Short mmCIF file of C-alpha atoms in Angstrom, two decimals:
data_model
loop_
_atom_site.label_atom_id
_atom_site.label_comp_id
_atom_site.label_asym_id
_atom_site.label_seq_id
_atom_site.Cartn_x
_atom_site.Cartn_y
_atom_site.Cartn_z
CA UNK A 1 64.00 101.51 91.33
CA UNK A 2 66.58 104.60 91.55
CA UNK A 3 69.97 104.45 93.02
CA UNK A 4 68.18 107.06 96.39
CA UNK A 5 65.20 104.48 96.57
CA UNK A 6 67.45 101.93 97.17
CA UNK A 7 70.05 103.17 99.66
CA UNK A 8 67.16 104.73 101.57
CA UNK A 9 65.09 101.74 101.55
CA UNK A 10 68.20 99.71 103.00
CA UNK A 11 68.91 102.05 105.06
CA UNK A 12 65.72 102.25 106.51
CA UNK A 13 65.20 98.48 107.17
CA UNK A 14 68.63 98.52 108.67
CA UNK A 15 67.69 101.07 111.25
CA UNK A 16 63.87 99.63 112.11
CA UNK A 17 65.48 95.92 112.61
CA UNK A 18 68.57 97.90 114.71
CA UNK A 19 66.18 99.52 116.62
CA UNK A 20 63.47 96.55 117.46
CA UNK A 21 66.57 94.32 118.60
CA UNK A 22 67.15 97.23 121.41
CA UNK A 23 63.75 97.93 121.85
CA UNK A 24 63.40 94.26 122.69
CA UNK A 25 66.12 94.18 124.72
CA UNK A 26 65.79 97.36 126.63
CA UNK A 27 61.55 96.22 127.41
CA UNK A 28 62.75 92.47 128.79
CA UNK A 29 65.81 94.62 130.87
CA UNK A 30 63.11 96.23 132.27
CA UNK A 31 60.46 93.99 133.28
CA UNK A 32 63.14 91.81 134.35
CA UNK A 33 64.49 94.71 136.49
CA UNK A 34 61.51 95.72 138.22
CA UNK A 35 59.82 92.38 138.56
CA UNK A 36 63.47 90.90 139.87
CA UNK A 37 63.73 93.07 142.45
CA UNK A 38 60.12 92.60 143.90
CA UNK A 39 60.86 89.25 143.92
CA UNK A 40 64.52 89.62 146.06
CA UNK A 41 62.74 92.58 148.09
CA UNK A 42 59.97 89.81 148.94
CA UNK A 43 61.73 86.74 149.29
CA UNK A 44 64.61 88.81 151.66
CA UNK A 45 61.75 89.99 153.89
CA UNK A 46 60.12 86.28 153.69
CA UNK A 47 64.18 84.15 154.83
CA UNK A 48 64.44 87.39 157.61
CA UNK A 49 60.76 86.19 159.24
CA UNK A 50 61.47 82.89 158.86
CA UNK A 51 64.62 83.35 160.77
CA UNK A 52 63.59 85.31 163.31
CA UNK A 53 60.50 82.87 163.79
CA UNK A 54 63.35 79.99 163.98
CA UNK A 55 65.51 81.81 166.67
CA UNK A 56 62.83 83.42 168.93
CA UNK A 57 59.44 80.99 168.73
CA UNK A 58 61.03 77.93 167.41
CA UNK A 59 59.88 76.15 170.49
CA UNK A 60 56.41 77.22 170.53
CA UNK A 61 53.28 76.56 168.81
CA UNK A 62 52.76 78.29 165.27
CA UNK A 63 49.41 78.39 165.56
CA UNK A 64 49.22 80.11 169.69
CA UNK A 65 51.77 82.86 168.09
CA UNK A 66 50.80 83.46 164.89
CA UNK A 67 48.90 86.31 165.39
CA UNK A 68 51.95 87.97 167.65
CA UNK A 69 53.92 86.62 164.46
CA UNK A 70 52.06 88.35 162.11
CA UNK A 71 51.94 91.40 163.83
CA UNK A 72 55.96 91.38 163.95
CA UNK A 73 56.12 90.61 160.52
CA UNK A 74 53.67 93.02 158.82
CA UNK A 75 55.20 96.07 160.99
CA UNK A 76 58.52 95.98 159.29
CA UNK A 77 57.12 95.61 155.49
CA UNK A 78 54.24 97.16 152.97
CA UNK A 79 53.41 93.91 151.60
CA UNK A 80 50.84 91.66 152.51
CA UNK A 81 51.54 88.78 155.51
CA UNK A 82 50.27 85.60 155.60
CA UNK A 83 50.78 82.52 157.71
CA UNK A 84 50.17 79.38 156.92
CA UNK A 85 50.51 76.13 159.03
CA UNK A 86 52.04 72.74 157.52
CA UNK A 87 48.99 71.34 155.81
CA UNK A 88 48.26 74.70 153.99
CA UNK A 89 45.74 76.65 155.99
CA UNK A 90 45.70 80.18 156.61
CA UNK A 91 45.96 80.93 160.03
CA UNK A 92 46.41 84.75 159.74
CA UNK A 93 46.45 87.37 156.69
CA UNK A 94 47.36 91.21 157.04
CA UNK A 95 44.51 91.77 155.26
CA UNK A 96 42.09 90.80 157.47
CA UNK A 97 41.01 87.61 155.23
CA UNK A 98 39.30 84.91 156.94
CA UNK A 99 41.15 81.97 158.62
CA UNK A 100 40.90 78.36 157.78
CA UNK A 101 41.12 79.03 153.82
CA UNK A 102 43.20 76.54 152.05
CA UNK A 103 46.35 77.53 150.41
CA UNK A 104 47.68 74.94 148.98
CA UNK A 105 46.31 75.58 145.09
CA UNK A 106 49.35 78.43 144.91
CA UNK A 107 52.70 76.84 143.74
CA UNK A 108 54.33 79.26 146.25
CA UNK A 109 52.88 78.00 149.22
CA UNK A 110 53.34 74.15 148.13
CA UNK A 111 56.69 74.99 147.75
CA UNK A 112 57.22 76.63 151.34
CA UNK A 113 55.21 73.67 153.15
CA UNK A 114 57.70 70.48 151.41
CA UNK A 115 60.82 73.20 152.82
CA UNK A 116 61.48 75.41 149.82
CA UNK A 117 61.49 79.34 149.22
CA UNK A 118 58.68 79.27 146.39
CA UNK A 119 57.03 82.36 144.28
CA UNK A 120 54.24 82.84 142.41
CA UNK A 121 52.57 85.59 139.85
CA UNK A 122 49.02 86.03 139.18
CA UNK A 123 45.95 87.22 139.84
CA UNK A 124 44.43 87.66 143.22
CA UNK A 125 40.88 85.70 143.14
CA UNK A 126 39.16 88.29 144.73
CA UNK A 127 40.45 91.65 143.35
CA UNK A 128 41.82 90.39 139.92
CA UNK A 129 44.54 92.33 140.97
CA UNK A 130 47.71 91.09 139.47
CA UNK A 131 49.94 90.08 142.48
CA UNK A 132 53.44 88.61 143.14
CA UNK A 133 53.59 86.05 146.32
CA UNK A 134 56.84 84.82 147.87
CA UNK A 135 57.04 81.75 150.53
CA UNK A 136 59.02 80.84 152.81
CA UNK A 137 59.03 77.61 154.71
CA UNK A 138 58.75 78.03 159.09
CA UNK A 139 61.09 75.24 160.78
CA UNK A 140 61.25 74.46 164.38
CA UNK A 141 63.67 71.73 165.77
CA UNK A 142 64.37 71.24 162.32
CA UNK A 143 60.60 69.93 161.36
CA UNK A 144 58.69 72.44 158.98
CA UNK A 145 55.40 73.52 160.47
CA UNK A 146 54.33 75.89 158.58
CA UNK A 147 55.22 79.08 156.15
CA UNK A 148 55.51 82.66 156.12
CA UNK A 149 53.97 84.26 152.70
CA UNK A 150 54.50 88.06 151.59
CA UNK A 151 52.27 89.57 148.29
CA UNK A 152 52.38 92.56 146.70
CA UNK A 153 50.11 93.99 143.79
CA UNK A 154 52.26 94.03 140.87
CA UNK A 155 49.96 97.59 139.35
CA UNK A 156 52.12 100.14 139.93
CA UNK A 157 55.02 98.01 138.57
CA UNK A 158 52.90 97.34 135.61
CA UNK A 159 52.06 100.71 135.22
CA UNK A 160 55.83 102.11 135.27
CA UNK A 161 57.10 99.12 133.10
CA UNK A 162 54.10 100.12 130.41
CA UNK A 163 55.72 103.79 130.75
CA UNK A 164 58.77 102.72 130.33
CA UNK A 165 57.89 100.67 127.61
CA UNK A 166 56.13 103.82 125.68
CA UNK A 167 58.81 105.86 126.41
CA UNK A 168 61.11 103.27 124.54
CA UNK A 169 58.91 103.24 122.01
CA UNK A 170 58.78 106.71 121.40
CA UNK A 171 62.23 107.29 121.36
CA UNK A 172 62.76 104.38 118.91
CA UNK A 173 60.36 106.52 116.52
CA UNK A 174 61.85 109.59 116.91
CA UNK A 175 65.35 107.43 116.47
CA UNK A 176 63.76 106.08 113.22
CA UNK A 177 62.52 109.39 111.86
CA UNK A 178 65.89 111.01 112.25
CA UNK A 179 68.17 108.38 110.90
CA UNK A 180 65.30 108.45 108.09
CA UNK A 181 65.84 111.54 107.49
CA UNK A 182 69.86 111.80 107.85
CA UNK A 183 69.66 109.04 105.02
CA UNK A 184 67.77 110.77 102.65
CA UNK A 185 70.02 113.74 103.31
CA UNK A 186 72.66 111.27 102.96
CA UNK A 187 71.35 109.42 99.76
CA UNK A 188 70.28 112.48 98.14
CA UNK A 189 73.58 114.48 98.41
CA UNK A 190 75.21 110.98 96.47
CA UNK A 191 72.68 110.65 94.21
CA UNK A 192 72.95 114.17 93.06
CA UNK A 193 76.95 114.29 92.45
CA UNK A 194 75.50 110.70 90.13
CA UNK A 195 73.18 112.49 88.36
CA UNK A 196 75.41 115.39 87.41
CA UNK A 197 77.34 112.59 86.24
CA UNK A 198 75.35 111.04 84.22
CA UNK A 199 74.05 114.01 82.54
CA UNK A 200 77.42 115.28 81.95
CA UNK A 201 78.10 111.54 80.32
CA UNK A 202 75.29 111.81 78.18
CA UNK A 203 76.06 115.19 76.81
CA UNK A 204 79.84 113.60 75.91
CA UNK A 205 78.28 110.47 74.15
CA UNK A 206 76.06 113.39 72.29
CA UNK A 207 79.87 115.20 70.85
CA UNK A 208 79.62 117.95 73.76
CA UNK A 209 82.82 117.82 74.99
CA UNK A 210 82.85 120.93 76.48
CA UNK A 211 80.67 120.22 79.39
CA UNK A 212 82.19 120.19 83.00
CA UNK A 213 80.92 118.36 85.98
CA UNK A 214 80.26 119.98 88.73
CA UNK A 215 82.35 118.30 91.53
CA UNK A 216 80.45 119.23 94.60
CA UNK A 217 82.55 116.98 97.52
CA UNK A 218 86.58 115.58 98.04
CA UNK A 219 84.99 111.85 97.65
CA UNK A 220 85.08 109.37 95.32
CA UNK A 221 82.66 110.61 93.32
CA UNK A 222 84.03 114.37 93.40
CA UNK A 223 87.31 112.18 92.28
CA UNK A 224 85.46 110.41 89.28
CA UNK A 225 84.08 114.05 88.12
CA UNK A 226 87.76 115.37 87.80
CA UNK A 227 88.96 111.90 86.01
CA UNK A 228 85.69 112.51 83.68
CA UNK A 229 86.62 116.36 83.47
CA UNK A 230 90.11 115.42 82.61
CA UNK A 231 89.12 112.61 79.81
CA UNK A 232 86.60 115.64 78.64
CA UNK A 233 89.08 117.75 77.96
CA UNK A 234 91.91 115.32 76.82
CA UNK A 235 89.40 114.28 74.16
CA UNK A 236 88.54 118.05 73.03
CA UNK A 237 92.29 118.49 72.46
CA UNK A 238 92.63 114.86 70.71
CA UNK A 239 89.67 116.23 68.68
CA UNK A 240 91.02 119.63 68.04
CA UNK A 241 94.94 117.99 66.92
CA UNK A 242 92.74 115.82 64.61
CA UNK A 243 91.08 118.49 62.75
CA UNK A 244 94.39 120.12 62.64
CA UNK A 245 96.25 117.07 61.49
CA UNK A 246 93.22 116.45 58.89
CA UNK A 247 94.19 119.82 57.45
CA UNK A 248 97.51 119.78 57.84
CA UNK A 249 98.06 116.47 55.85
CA UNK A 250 95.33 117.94 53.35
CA UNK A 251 97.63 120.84 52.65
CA UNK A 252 100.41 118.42 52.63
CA UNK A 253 99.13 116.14 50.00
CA UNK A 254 97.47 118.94 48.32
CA UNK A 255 100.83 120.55 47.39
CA UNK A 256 102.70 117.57 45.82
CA UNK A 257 99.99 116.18 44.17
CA UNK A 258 99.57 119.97 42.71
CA UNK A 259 103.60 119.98 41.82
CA UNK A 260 103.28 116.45 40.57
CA UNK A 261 99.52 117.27 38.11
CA UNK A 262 101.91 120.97 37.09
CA UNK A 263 104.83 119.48 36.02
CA UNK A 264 102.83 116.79 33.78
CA UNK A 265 100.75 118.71 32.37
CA UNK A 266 103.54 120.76 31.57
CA UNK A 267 105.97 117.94 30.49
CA UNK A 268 102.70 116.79 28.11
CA UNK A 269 102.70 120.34 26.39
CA UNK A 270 106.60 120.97 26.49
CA UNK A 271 108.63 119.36 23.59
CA UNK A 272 110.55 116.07 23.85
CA UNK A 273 113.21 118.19 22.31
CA UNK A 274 113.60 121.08 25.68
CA UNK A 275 115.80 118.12 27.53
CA UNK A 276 116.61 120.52 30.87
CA UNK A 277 113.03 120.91 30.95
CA UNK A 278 112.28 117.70 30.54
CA UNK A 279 114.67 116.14 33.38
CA UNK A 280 113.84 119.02 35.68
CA UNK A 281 110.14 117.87 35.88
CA UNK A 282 111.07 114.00 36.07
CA UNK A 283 113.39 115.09 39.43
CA UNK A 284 110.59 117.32 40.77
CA UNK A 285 107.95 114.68 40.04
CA UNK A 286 110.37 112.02 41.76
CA UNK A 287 111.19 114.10 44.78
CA UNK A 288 107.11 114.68 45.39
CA UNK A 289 106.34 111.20 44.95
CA UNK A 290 108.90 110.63 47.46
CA UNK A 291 107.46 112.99 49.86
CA UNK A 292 104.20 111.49 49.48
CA UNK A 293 105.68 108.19 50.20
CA UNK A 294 107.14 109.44 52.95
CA UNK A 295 103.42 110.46 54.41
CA UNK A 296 101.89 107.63 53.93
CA UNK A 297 104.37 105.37 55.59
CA UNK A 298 104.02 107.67 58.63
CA UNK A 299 100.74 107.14 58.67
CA UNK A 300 100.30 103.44 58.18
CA UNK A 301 103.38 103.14 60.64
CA UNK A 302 101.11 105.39 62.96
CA UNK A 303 98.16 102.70 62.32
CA UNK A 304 100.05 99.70 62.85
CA UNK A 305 101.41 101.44 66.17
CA UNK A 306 98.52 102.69 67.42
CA UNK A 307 96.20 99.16 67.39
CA UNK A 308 99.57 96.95 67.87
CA UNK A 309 100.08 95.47 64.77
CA UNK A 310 103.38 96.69 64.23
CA UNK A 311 106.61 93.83 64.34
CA UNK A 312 109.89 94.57 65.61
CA UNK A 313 112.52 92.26 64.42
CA UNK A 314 115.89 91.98 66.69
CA UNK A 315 119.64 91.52 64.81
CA UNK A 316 122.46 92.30 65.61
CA UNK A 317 123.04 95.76 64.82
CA UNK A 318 126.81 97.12 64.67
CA UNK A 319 125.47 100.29 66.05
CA UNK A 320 129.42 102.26 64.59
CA UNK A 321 128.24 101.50 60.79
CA UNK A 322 124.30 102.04 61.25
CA UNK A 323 125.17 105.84 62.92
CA UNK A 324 127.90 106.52 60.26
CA UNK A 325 125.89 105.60 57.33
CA UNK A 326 123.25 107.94 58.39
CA UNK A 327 125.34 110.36 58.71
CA UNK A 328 126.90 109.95 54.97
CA UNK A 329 123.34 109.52 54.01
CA UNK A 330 122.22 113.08 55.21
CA UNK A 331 125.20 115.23 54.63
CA UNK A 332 124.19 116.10 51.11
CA UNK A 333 120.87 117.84 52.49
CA UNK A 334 122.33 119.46 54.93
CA UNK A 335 125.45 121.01 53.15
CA UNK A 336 122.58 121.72 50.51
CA UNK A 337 120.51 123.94 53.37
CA UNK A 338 124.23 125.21 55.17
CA UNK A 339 123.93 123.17 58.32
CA UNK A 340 127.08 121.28 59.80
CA UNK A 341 125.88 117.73 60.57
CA UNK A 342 128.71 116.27 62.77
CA UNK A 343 128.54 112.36 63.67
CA UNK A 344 130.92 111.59 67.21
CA UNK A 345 130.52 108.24 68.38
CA UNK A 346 132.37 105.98 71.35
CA UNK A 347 134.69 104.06 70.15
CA UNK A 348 134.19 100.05 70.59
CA UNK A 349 130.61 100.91 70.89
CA UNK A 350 128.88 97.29 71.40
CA UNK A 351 126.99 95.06 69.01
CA UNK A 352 122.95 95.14 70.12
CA UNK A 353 120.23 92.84 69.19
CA UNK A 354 117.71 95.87 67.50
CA UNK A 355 115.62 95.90 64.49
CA UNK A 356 118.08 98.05 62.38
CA UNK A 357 115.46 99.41 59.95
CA UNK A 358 113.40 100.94 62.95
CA UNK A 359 116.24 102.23 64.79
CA UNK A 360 116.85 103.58 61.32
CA UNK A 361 113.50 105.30 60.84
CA UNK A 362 113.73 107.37 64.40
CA UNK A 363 117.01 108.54 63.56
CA UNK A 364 116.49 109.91 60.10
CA UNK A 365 113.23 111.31 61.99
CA UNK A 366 115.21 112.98 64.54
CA UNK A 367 117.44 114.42 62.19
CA UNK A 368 115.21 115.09 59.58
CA UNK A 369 113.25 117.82 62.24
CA UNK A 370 116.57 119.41 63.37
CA UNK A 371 117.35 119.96 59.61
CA UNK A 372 113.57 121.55 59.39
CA UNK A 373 114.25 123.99 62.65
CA UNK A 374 117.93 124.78 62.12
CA UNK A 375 118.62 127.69 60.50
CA UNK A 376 121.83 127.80 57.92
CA UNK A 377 125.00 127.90 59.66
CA UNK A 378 123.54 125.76 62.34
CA UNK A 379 125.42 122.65 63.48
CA UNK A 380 123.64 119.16 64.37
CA UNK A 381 125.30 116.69 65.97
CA UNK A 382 124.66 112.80 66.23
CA UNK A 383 126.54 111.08 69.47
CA UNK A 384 126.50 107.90 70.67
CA UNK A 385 128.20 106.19 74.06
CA UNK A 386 127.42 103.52 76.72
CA UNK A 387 126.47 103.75 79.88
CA UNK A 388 125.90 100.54 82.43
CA UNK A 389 123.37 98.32 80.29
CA UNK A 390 122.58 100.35 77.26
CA UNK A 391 123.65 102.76 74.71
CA UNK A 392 122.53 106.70 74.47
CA UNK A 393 122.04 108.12 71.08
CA UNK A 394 121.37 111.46 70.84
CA UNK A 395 120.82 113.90 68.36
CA UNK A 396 121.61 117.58 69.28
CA UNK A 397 120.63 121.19 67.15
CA UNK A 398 121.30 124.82 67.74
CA UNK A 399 117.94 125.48 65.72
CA UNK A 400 114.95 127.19 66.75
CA UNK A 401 114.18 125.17 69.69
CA UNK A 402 110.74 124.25 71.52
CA UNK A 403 108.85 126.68 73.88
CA UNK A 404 108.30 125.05 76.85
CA UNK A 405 104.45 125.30 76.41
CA UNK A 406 104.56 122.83 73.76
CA UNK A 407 107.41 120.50 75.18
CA UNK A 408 105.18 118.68 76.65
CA UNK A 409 103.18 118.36 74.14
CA UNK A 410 105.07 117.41 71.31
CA UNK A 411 105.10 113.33 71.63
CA UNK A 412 101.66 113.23 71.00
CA UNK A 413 100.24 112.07 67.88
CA UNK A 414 99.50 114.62 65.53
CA UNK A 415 100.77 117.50 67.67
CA UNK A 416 102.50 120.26 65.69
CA UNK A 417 104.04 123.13 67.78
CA UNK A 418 104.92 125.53 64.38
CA UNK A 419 101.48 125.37 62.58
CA UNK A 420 103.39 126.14 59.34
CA UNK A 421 105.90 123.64 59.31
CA UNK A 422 105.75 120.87 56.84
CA UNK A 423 104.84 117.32 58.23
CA UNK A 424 102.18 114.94 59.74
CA UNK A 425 103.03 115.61 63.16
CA UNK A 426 103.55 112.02 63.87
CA UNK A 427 107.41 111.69 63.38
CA UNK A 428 107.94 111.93 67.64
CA UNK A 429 105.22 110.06 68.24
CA UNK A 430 106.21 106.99 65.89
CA UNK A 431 109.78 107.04 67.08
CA UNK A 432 108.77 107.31 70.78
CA UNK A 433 106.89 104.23 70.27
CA UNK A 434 109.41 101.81 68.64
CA UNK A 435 111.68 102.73 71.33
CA UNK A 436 109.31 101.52 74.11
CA UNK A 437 109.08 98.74 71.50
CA UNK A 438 112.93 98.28 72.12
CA UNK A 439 112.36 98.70 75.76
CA UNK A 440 114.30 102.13 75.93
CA UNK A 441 113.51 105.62 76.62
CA UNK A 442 113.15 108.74 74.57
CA UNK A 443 114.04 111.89 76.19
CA UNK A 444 113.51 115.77 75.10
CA UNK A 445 114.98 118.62 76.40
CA UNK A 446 115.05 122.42 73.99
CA UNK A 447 115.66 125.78 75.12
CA UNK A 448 113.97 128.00 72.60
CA UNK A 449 115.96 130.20 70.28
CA UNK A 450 119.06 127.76 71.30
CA UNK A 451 118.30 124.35 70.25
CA UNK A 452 116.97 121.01 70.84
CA UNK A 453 118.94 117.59 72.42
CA UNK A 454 116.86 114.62 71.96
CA UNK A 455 118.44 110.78 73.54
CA UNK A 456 117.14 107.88 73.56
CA UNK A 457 118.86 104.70 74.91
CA UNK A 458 118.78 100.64 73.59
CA UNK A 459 119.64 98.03 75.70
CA UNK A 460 122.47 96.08 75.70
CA UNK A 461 122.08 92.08 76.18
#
């Protein structure tokens, strides 16, 4: 059963249980109501005789006066008046019905004769007219000796409550069909943002990543289309940075591996003899393999990283000697390309607990892309000093810089801003990580055509 079947079919036994509850209600309110007040109208009408009788013939014989009584009694009331003496005989009826009938089968009038108001509903035995009796017991010198009864037909009561009670009906129908109606409105304008989900899902597990959903209303679900929108078209760019970084690394490999196959081949042919020749190749063949090295360990560091299988192990790192060394380590390469590399650290700059190989690898990856954007006579510079808690390393170049478009951009794996430039495209991204591995933060800020400062910061314990 569909998702619309369901809410409507809840919905709609909701409503038709909400709606016979008050229908209920509202029909026993009713008769209640209307047969209530017959009964207070009557049994007012019945303690006024009675009192009257008590105040004004209490002295004289019920029977001698009953007609006068009845006479009094009928002229201020619709109903139909009846006396009755103490053992339960008519003695007079509005109506005109014969005397000497015996009463005493009605509840009502049993009541009235021991000294208590009584009622009574039924059917009158003549008419079968339903009727509603009220008596009231007749006292004189404080003995009973006799009642006053009052009756009414009950059919135009009947008849309004049954109107009443269609009415109610009706209305609950008409109540029913609406809501009915509001909740397939309601179900269907849901289940129609779900199915443009859905078939927007299934294109995406089909490859289509280029399909939008529609997001028809600010809800939850017009919220879940924008998330799946967004994840659409974060995957389409994590798709299109792969097939870049497929053929970037596929050049990449494709041109060592080419210097590396040249230079044997041409080392094979060349005589032992041609020694320049021969140690030329060897260093070119060396510095390749090197390279390739280089890629590889990116991308198994990348690996490891990326399904967190990568170790970090802390020592304590004299942070002075690590920097310095790098520095002496790079110098060579960059006099080589014309670039000033200047190292300024703190002085006293505190002993951390690090893994000094990673801390290591970001830095010579830091450096390694200002020496690939700066231009010669450029200047790099590696500082170092504390703040409260931790230590900010940064490493500054007045190279090409980053255009703000890609700033963003360039953490993620496999991003390369300059399409040209030489790399995997997962230097950033590798460092970023064993930073957060260190629990520190890597920072980037480049103005383009003036250079590039990126920090990061290690704790200090």
């Amino acid at each position: 059963m569909g998702i619309q079947k369901r809410l409507v079919g809840s919905y709609f036994v909701v409503i038709c249980l909400t709606v016979l509850i008050l229908e209920i209600i509202l029909n026993v309110s009713v008769r209640y109501y209307y047969f209530h007040n017959i009964e207070e109208t009557l049994m007012n009408q019945a303690e006024l005789s009675a009192s009257f009788f008590q105040q004004y013939f209490g002295d004289q014989d019920l029977e001698e006066q009953s007609d006068r009584l009845l006479k009094g009694f009928a002229s201020h009331s619709d109903a139909q008046v009846q006396i009755i003496n103490v053992e339960g005989r008519l003695l007079q009826d509005s109506n005109g019905l014969q005397g000497d009938l015996t009463m005493t089968e009605y509840i009502d009038v049993q009541a009235a004769i021991k000294g208590q108001p009584g009622s009574w509903k039924g059917a009158d035995p003549n008419t079968e007219e339903a009727i509603y009796a009220v008596s009231y017991p007749l006292q004189a010198n404080g003995n009973i000796v006799g009642g006053v009864r009052f009756i009414t037909s009950l059919t135009e009561t009947i008849h309004t409550v049954k109107q009443i009670t269609v009415l109610l009906i009706g209305v609950g129908i008409i109540v029913i069909g609406i809501v009915t109606l509001l909740g397939l409105l309601l179900s269907w304008t849901i289940t129609r943002s779900i199915k443009d989900l859905k078939q927007a899902a299934d294109q995406m597990t089909e490859g289509d990543f280029s399909i939008r959903v529609h997001k028809r209303y600010q809800d939850e679900l017009g919220s879940l289309a924008d998330t799946l929108n967004m994840m659409a078209s974060r995957i389409s760019k994590s798709e299109q940075l792969k097939n870049d970084f497929i053929a970037s690394v596929s050049h990449e490999l494709r041109t060592p591996l080419t210097s590396i196959k040249g230079w044997a081949i041409t080392l094979k042919a060349s005589e032992v003899s041609n020694q320049p020749l021969f140690y030329d190749g060897l260093d070119i063949i060396e510095s390749e393999s090197d390279r390739l090295t280089h890629m590889v360990d990116e991308l198994l560091d990348f690996s490891k990283l990326d399904n967190g299988r990568i170790a970090v192990h802390f020592t304590s790192v004299d942070l002075t000697e690590l920097l310095q060394h790098i520095g002496r380590q790079l110098t060579p390469r960059a006099t080589r390309q014309g670039i000033s590399l200047d190292v300024k650290i703190e002085e006293h700059l505190p002993v951390i607990q690090a893994d000094e190989n990673r801390v290591k690898q970001v830095m010579i990856n830091l450096i390694e892309n200002s020496l690939k954007f700066t231009g010669s006579s450029g200047r790099i510079f590696i500082t170092a000093h504390t703040v409260p808690g931790k230590v900010v390393i940064s490493v500054e170049d007045t190279g090409s810089g980053i255009a703000e478009t890609d700033l963003e951009n360039v953490r993620q794996k496999f991003y390369k801003g300059d399409q040209q430039a030489s790399g995997s495209g997962l230097g950033l991204s590798i460092s970023e990580q064993i930073i957060k591995l260190h629990h520190g933060e890597l920072r980037i800020s480049s103005t383009l055509g003036k250079g590039t400062i990126v920090q990061f910061d290690l704790p200090i314990e």
